[in-house]
Amino acid sequence: MSDVNLPLTVLTVHAHPDDEASKGAPTLAKYKAEGAKTVLVCATGGEEGDLHNPTLREEGQPFHGMTPDEEKQLVVSMRAAELAASAEVIGFDEVVMLGYRDSGMADTEPNANPDCFHQADLDEAVGRLVAVIRRVRSQVIITYGDDQKGYPHPDHLKVHDISVLAFDRAGDPDWYLDAGEPFEPSKLYYAVWAKARILAVHEAMLKYTGESPFTEEWLAREGQDHRITTKIDVGDFQWARTGALRAHATQVDPTAGFWFGLDDAQLSETYPWEDWILARNRVGSIPEDDSERDLFAGVRATVTS
């Protein structure tokens, strides 16, 4: 089927509610504002998330006086509504839950739960994602990278694995015969936090606040900047990140300098980009440097949005 009558569509795959807020929210808000269709796929419901906002334990707040077990149950009950609020801030046209349980961190008891994402059959999980790709016909897929040494969460690792296979199989009529008409996406991107970004924000935090949440462990991490192919100017869309993070009230401490040490204007002045690695490209070559400025480069000429 020709792409000529399809809208520009970008689909981003995440592991848990709140991941969409911390990775790519300004980029997705920008493309939504420009008229593209934006789709969020979330693999799990975030059932293993803890309460990370101590202000919610204060008197008059919903977690005041609760036991740890009671806290856990309330957090789980709130995460779907928080995700919906975050998605509304960013402007997603659709949110799709793949339906798996949060696996928790590596080598913990939740990893053994047969309903968790970590334990899911790989081909079956890929099939669920392929069905979404075929239905929404997204030319651009965003997922996590192949190098996750900094945060090797089982669910994040599996998001990468199913996304790459789904990119390959969505257009293959021999796979998933009941998952809809085959559709071949054009471009696959990996999310990445540039080392240049971390260093710039660190210096800006010292300048504006006198302290930085980036420890030497953070600053000494090996970067992947040499792999970055694509820089999206999101200077006017930092509000999407801030608002989406705040929507996840149980997961994000509103006083945390790591997230909110710089206001939107300061962050845009410091580092107005979101960085991406173009991993697969069916409509052109992969840049040898970070010169690409549009996720739909090479796609726009093939569609009518």
GROMACS .gro file of C-alpha atoms in nm, residues 76-286:
model
  211
   76VAL     CA    1  -0.067   0.139   4.187
   77SER     CA    2  -0.423   0.270   4.182
   78MET     CA    3  -0.309   0.620   4.078
   79ARG     CA    4  -0.066   0.544   3.798
   80ALA     CA    5  -0.318   0.506   3.517
   81ALA     CA    6  -0.471   0.847   3.590
   82GLU     CA    7  -0.125   1.004   3.613
   83LEU     CA    8  -0.033   0.860   3.275
   84ALA     CA    9  -0.353   0.995   3.122
   85ALA     CA   10  -0.279   1.340   3.264
   86SER     CA   11   0.078   1.332   3.134
   87ALA     CA   12  -0.033   1.220   2.789
   88GLU     CA   13  -0.283   1.506   2.778
   89VAL     CA   14  -0.009   1.756   2.856
   90ILE     CA   15   0.214   1.622   2.580
   91GLY     CA   16  -0.080   1.597   2.340
   92PHE     CA   17  -0.074   1.232   2.240
   93ASP     CA   18  -0.354   1.137   2.004
   94GLU     CA   19  -0.364   0.787   2.149
   95VAL     CA   20  -0.223   0.589   2.440
   96VAL     CA   21  -0.199   0.212   2.398
   97MET     CA   22  -0.124  -0.018   2.689
   98LEU     CA   23   0.040  -0.345   2.584
   99GLY     CA   24  -0.105  -0.505   2.896
  100TYR     CA   25   0.195  -0.646   3.081
  101ARG     CA   26   0.281  -0.621   3.448
  102ASP     CA   27   0.581  -0.417   3.567
  103SER     CA   28   0.879  -0.652   3.614
  104GLY     CA   29   1.057  -0.451   3.879
  105MET     CA   30   1.434  -0.432   3.892
  106ALA     CA   31   1.660  -0.719   3.787
  107ASP     CA   32   1.678  -1.024   4.013
  108THR     CA   33   1.383  -0.918   4.230
  109GLU     CA   34   1.075  -1.126   4.306
  110PRO     CA   35   0.850  -0.946   4.055
  111ASN     CA   36   1.081  -1.066   3.773
  112ALA     CA   37   0.941  -1.414   3.827
  113ASN     CA   38   0.577  -1.311   3.798
  114PRO     CA   39   0.437  -1.489   3.489
  115ASP     CA   40   0.236  -1.178   3.400
  116CYS     CA   41   0.535  -0.944   3.396
  117PHE     CA   42   0.686  -0.804   3.080
  118HIS     CA   43   1.023  -0.965   3.152
  119GLN     CA   44   0.864  -1.311   3.140
  120ALA     CA   45   0.650  -1.246   2.833
  121ASP     CA   46   0.707  -1.458   2.524
  122LEU     CA   47   0.916  -1.243   2.290
  123ASP     CA   48   0.728  -1.320   1.969
  124GLU     CA   49   0.392  -1.270   2.139
  125ALA     CA   50   0.500  -0.933   2.277
  126VAL     CA   51   0.635  -0.828   1.938
  127GLY     CA   52   0.301  -0.926   1.787
  128ARG     CA   53   0.113  -0.693   2.019
  129LEU     CA   54   0.333  -0.404   1.911
  130VAL     CA   55   0.315  -0.500   1.543
  131ALA     CA   56  -0.064  -0.486   1.563
  132VAL     CA   57  -0.043  -0.127   1.688
  133ILE     CA   58   0.209  -0.023   1.422
  134ARG     CA   59  -0.003  -0.173   1.145
  135ARG     CA   60  -0.320  -0.007   1.272
  136VAL     CA   61  -0.181   0.346   1.322
  137ARG     CA   62   0.064   0.313   1.028
  138SER     CA   63   0.343   0.508   1.191
  139GLN     CA   64   0.634   0.595   0.966
  140VAL     CA   65   0.859   0.681   1.262
  141ILE     CA   66   0.917   0.456   1.564
  142ILE     CA   67   1.100   0.577   1.875
  143THR     CA   68   1.233   0.332   2.132
  144TYR     CA   69   1.516   0.276   2.381
  145GLY     CA   70   1.870   0.219   2.262
  146ASP     CA   71   2.084  -0.089   2.232
  147ASP     CA   72   2.326   0.042   2.497
  148GLN     CA   73   2.150   0.069   2.833
  149LYS     CA   74   2.441   0.007   3.067
  150GLY     CA   75   2.349   0.314   3.269
  151TYR     CA   76   2.003   0.180   3.359
  152PRO     CA   77   1.960  -0.186   3.266
  153HIS     CA   78   1.599  -0.224   3.382
  154PRO     CA   79   1.453  -0.551   3.246
  155ASP     CA   80   1.148  -0.373   3.104
  156HIS     CA   81   1.359  -0.110   2.927
  157LEU     CA   82   1.579  -0.379   2.777
  158LYS     CA   83   1.275  -0.568   2.651
  159VAL     CA   84   1.117  -0.254   2.506
  160HIS     CA   85   1.425  -0.225   2.287
  161ASP     CA   86   1.410  -0.588   2.186
  162ILE     CA   87   1.044  -0.590   2.085
  163SER     CA   88   1.066  -0.253   1.908
  164VAL     CA   89   1.350  -0.359   1.679
  165LEU     CA   90   1.175  -0.684   1.587
  166ALA     CA   91   0.842  -0.508   1.539
  167PHE     CA   92   1.009  -0.257   1.306
  168ASP     CA   93   1.136  -0.550   1.099
  169ARG     CA   94   0.821  -0.760   1.107
  170ALA     CA   95   0.539  -0.506   1.076
  171GLY     CA   96   0.574  -0.499   0.698
  172ASP     CA   97   0.627  -0.872   0.656
  173PRO     CA   98   0.306  -1.055   0.558
  174ASP     CA   99   0.447  -1.383   0.687
  175TRP     CA  100   0.441  -1.257   1.046
  176TYR     CA  101   0.128  -1.219   1.261
  177LEU     CA  102  -0.139  -1.298   1.004
  178ASP     CA  103  -0.416  -1.178   1.237
  179ALA     CA  104  -0.249  -0.849   1.336
  180GLY     CA  105  -0.376  -0.637   1.049
  181GLU     CA  106  -0.257  -0.539   0.703
  182PRO     CA  107   0.124  -0.527   0.683
  183PHE     CA  108   0.280  -0.183   0.704
  184GLU     CA  109   0.650  -0.107   0.683
  185PRO     CA  110   0.765   0.183   0.902
  186SER     CA  111   1.039   0.403   0.757
  187LYS     CA  112   1.264   0.510   1.045
  188LEU     CA  113   1.365   0.375   1.386
  189TYR     CA  114   1.516   0.606   1.647
  190TYR     CA  115   1.682   0.540   1.982
  191ALA     CA  116   1.641   0.784   2.269
  192VAL     CA  117   1.966   0.906   2.426
  193TRP     CA  118   2.075   1.153   2.691
  194ALA     CA  119   2.376   1.327   2.545
  195LYS     CA  120   2.681   1.365   2.765
  196ALA     CA  121   2.698   1.723   2.634
  197ARG     CA  122   2.350   1.782   2.775
  198ILE     CA  123   2.439   1.646   3.117
  199LEU     CA  124   2.752   1.859   3.137
  200ALA     CA  125   2.570   2.170   3.018
  201VAL     CA  126   2.288   2.128   3.270
  202HIS     CA  127   2.541   2.054   3.545
  203GLU     CA  128   2.725   2.381   3.477
  204ALA     CA  129   2.400   2.575   3.452
  205MET     CA  130   2.279   2.435   3.783
  206LEU     CA  131   2.599   2.548   3.951
  207LYS     CA  132   2.556   2.890   3.791
  208TYR     CA  133   2.191   2.942   3.882
  209THR     CA  134   2.155   2.748   4.210
  210GLY     CA  135   2.507   2.686   4.338
  211GLU     CA  136   2.465   2.309   4.339
  212SER     CA  137   2.407   2.024   4.097
  213PRO     CA  138   2.237   1.685   4.133
  214PHE     CA  139   2.486   1.533   3.889
  215THR     CA  140   2.741   1.346   4.098
  216GLU     CA  141   3.085   1.245   3.979
  217GLU     CA  142   2.937   0.906   3.890
  218TRP     CA  143   2.708   1.081   3.644
  219LEU     CA  144   2.978   1.308   3.507
  220ALA     CA  145   3.222   1.020   3.459
  221ARG     CA  146   2.980   0.808   3.257
  222GLU     CA  147   3.082   0.725   2.906
  223GLY     CA  148   2.865   0.914   2.661
  224GLN     CA  149   2.712   0.809   2.331
  225ASP     CA  150   2.736   1.154   2.172
  226HIS     CA  151   2.936   1.017   1.880
  227ARG     CA  152   2.630   0.810   1.783
  228ILE     CA  153   2.383   1.099   1.780
  229THR     CA  154   2.246   1.166   1.432
  230THR     CA  155   1.950   1.389   1.504
  231LYS     CA  156   1.896   1.701   1.714
  232ILE     CA  157   1.545   1.839   1.752
  233ASP     CA  158   1.513   2.201   1.865
  234VAL     CA  159   1.259   2.189   2.148
  235GLY     CA  160   1.339   2.526   2.303
  236ASP     CA  161   0.974   2.631   2.287
  237PHE     CA  162   0.841   2.301   2.418
  238GLN     CA  163   1.018   2.243   2.750
  239TRP     CA  164   0.680   2.296   2.918
  240ALA     CA  165   0.575   1.952   2.792
  241ARG     CA  166   0.850   1.782   2.991
  242THR     CA  167   0.783   1.988   3.302
  243GLY     CA  168   0.407   1.945   3.292
  244ALA     CA  169   0.420   1.576   3.211
  245LEU     CA  170   0.666   1.506   3.494
  246ARG     CA  171   0.448   1.694   3.742
  247ALA     CA  172   0.147   1.493   3.626
  248HIS     CA  173   0.319   1.183   3.769
  249ALA     CA  174   0.276   1.314   4.121
  250THR     CA  175   0.359   0.986   4.295
  251GLN     CA  176   0.676   0.930   4.094
  252VAL     CA  177   0.836   1.274   4.079
  253ASP     CA  178   0.939   1.492   4.372
  254PRO     CA  179   0.840   1.849   4.277
  255THR     CA  180   1.136   1.981   4.479
  256ALA     CA  181   1.394   1.762   4.303
  257GLY     CA  182   1.673   1.960   4.142
  258PHE     CA  183   1.742   1.671   3.906
  259TRP     CA  184   1.411   1.742   3.729
  260PHE     CA  185   1.328   2.100   3.817
  261GLY     CA  186   1.655   2.270   3.912
  262LEU     CA  187   1.634   2.480   3.596
  263ASP     CA  188   1.313   2.641   3.483
  264ASP     CA  189   1.197   2.599   3.124
  265ALA     CA  190   1.360   2.919   3.002
  266GLN     CA  191   1.691   2.837   3.168
  267LEU     CA  192   1.688   2.483   3.028
  268SER     CA  193   1.614   2.613   2.678
  269GLU     CA  194   1.897   2.861   2.706
  270THR     CA  195   2.130   2.590   2.837
  271TYR     CA  196   2.046   2.305   2.599
  272PRO     CA  197   1.751   2.351   2.363
  273TRP     CA  198   1.787   2.013   2.195
  274GLU     CA  199   1.660   1.660   2.233
  275ASP     CA  200   1.900   1.410   2.086
  276TRP     CA  201   1.825   1.092   1.893
  277ILE     CA  202   2.011   0.808   1.727
  278LEU     CA  203   1.873   0.710   1.386
  279ALA     CA  204   1.924   0.334   1.396
  280ARG     CA  205   1.733   0.225   1.084
  281ASN     CA  206   1.632   0.425   0.778
  282ARG     CA  207   1.438   0.291   0.481
  283VAL     CA  208   1.400   0.631   0.311
  284GLY     CA  209   1.760   0.742   0.303
  285SER     CA  210   2.102   0.704   0.457
  286ILE     CA  211   2.199   0.738   0.822
   0.00000   0.00000   0.00000
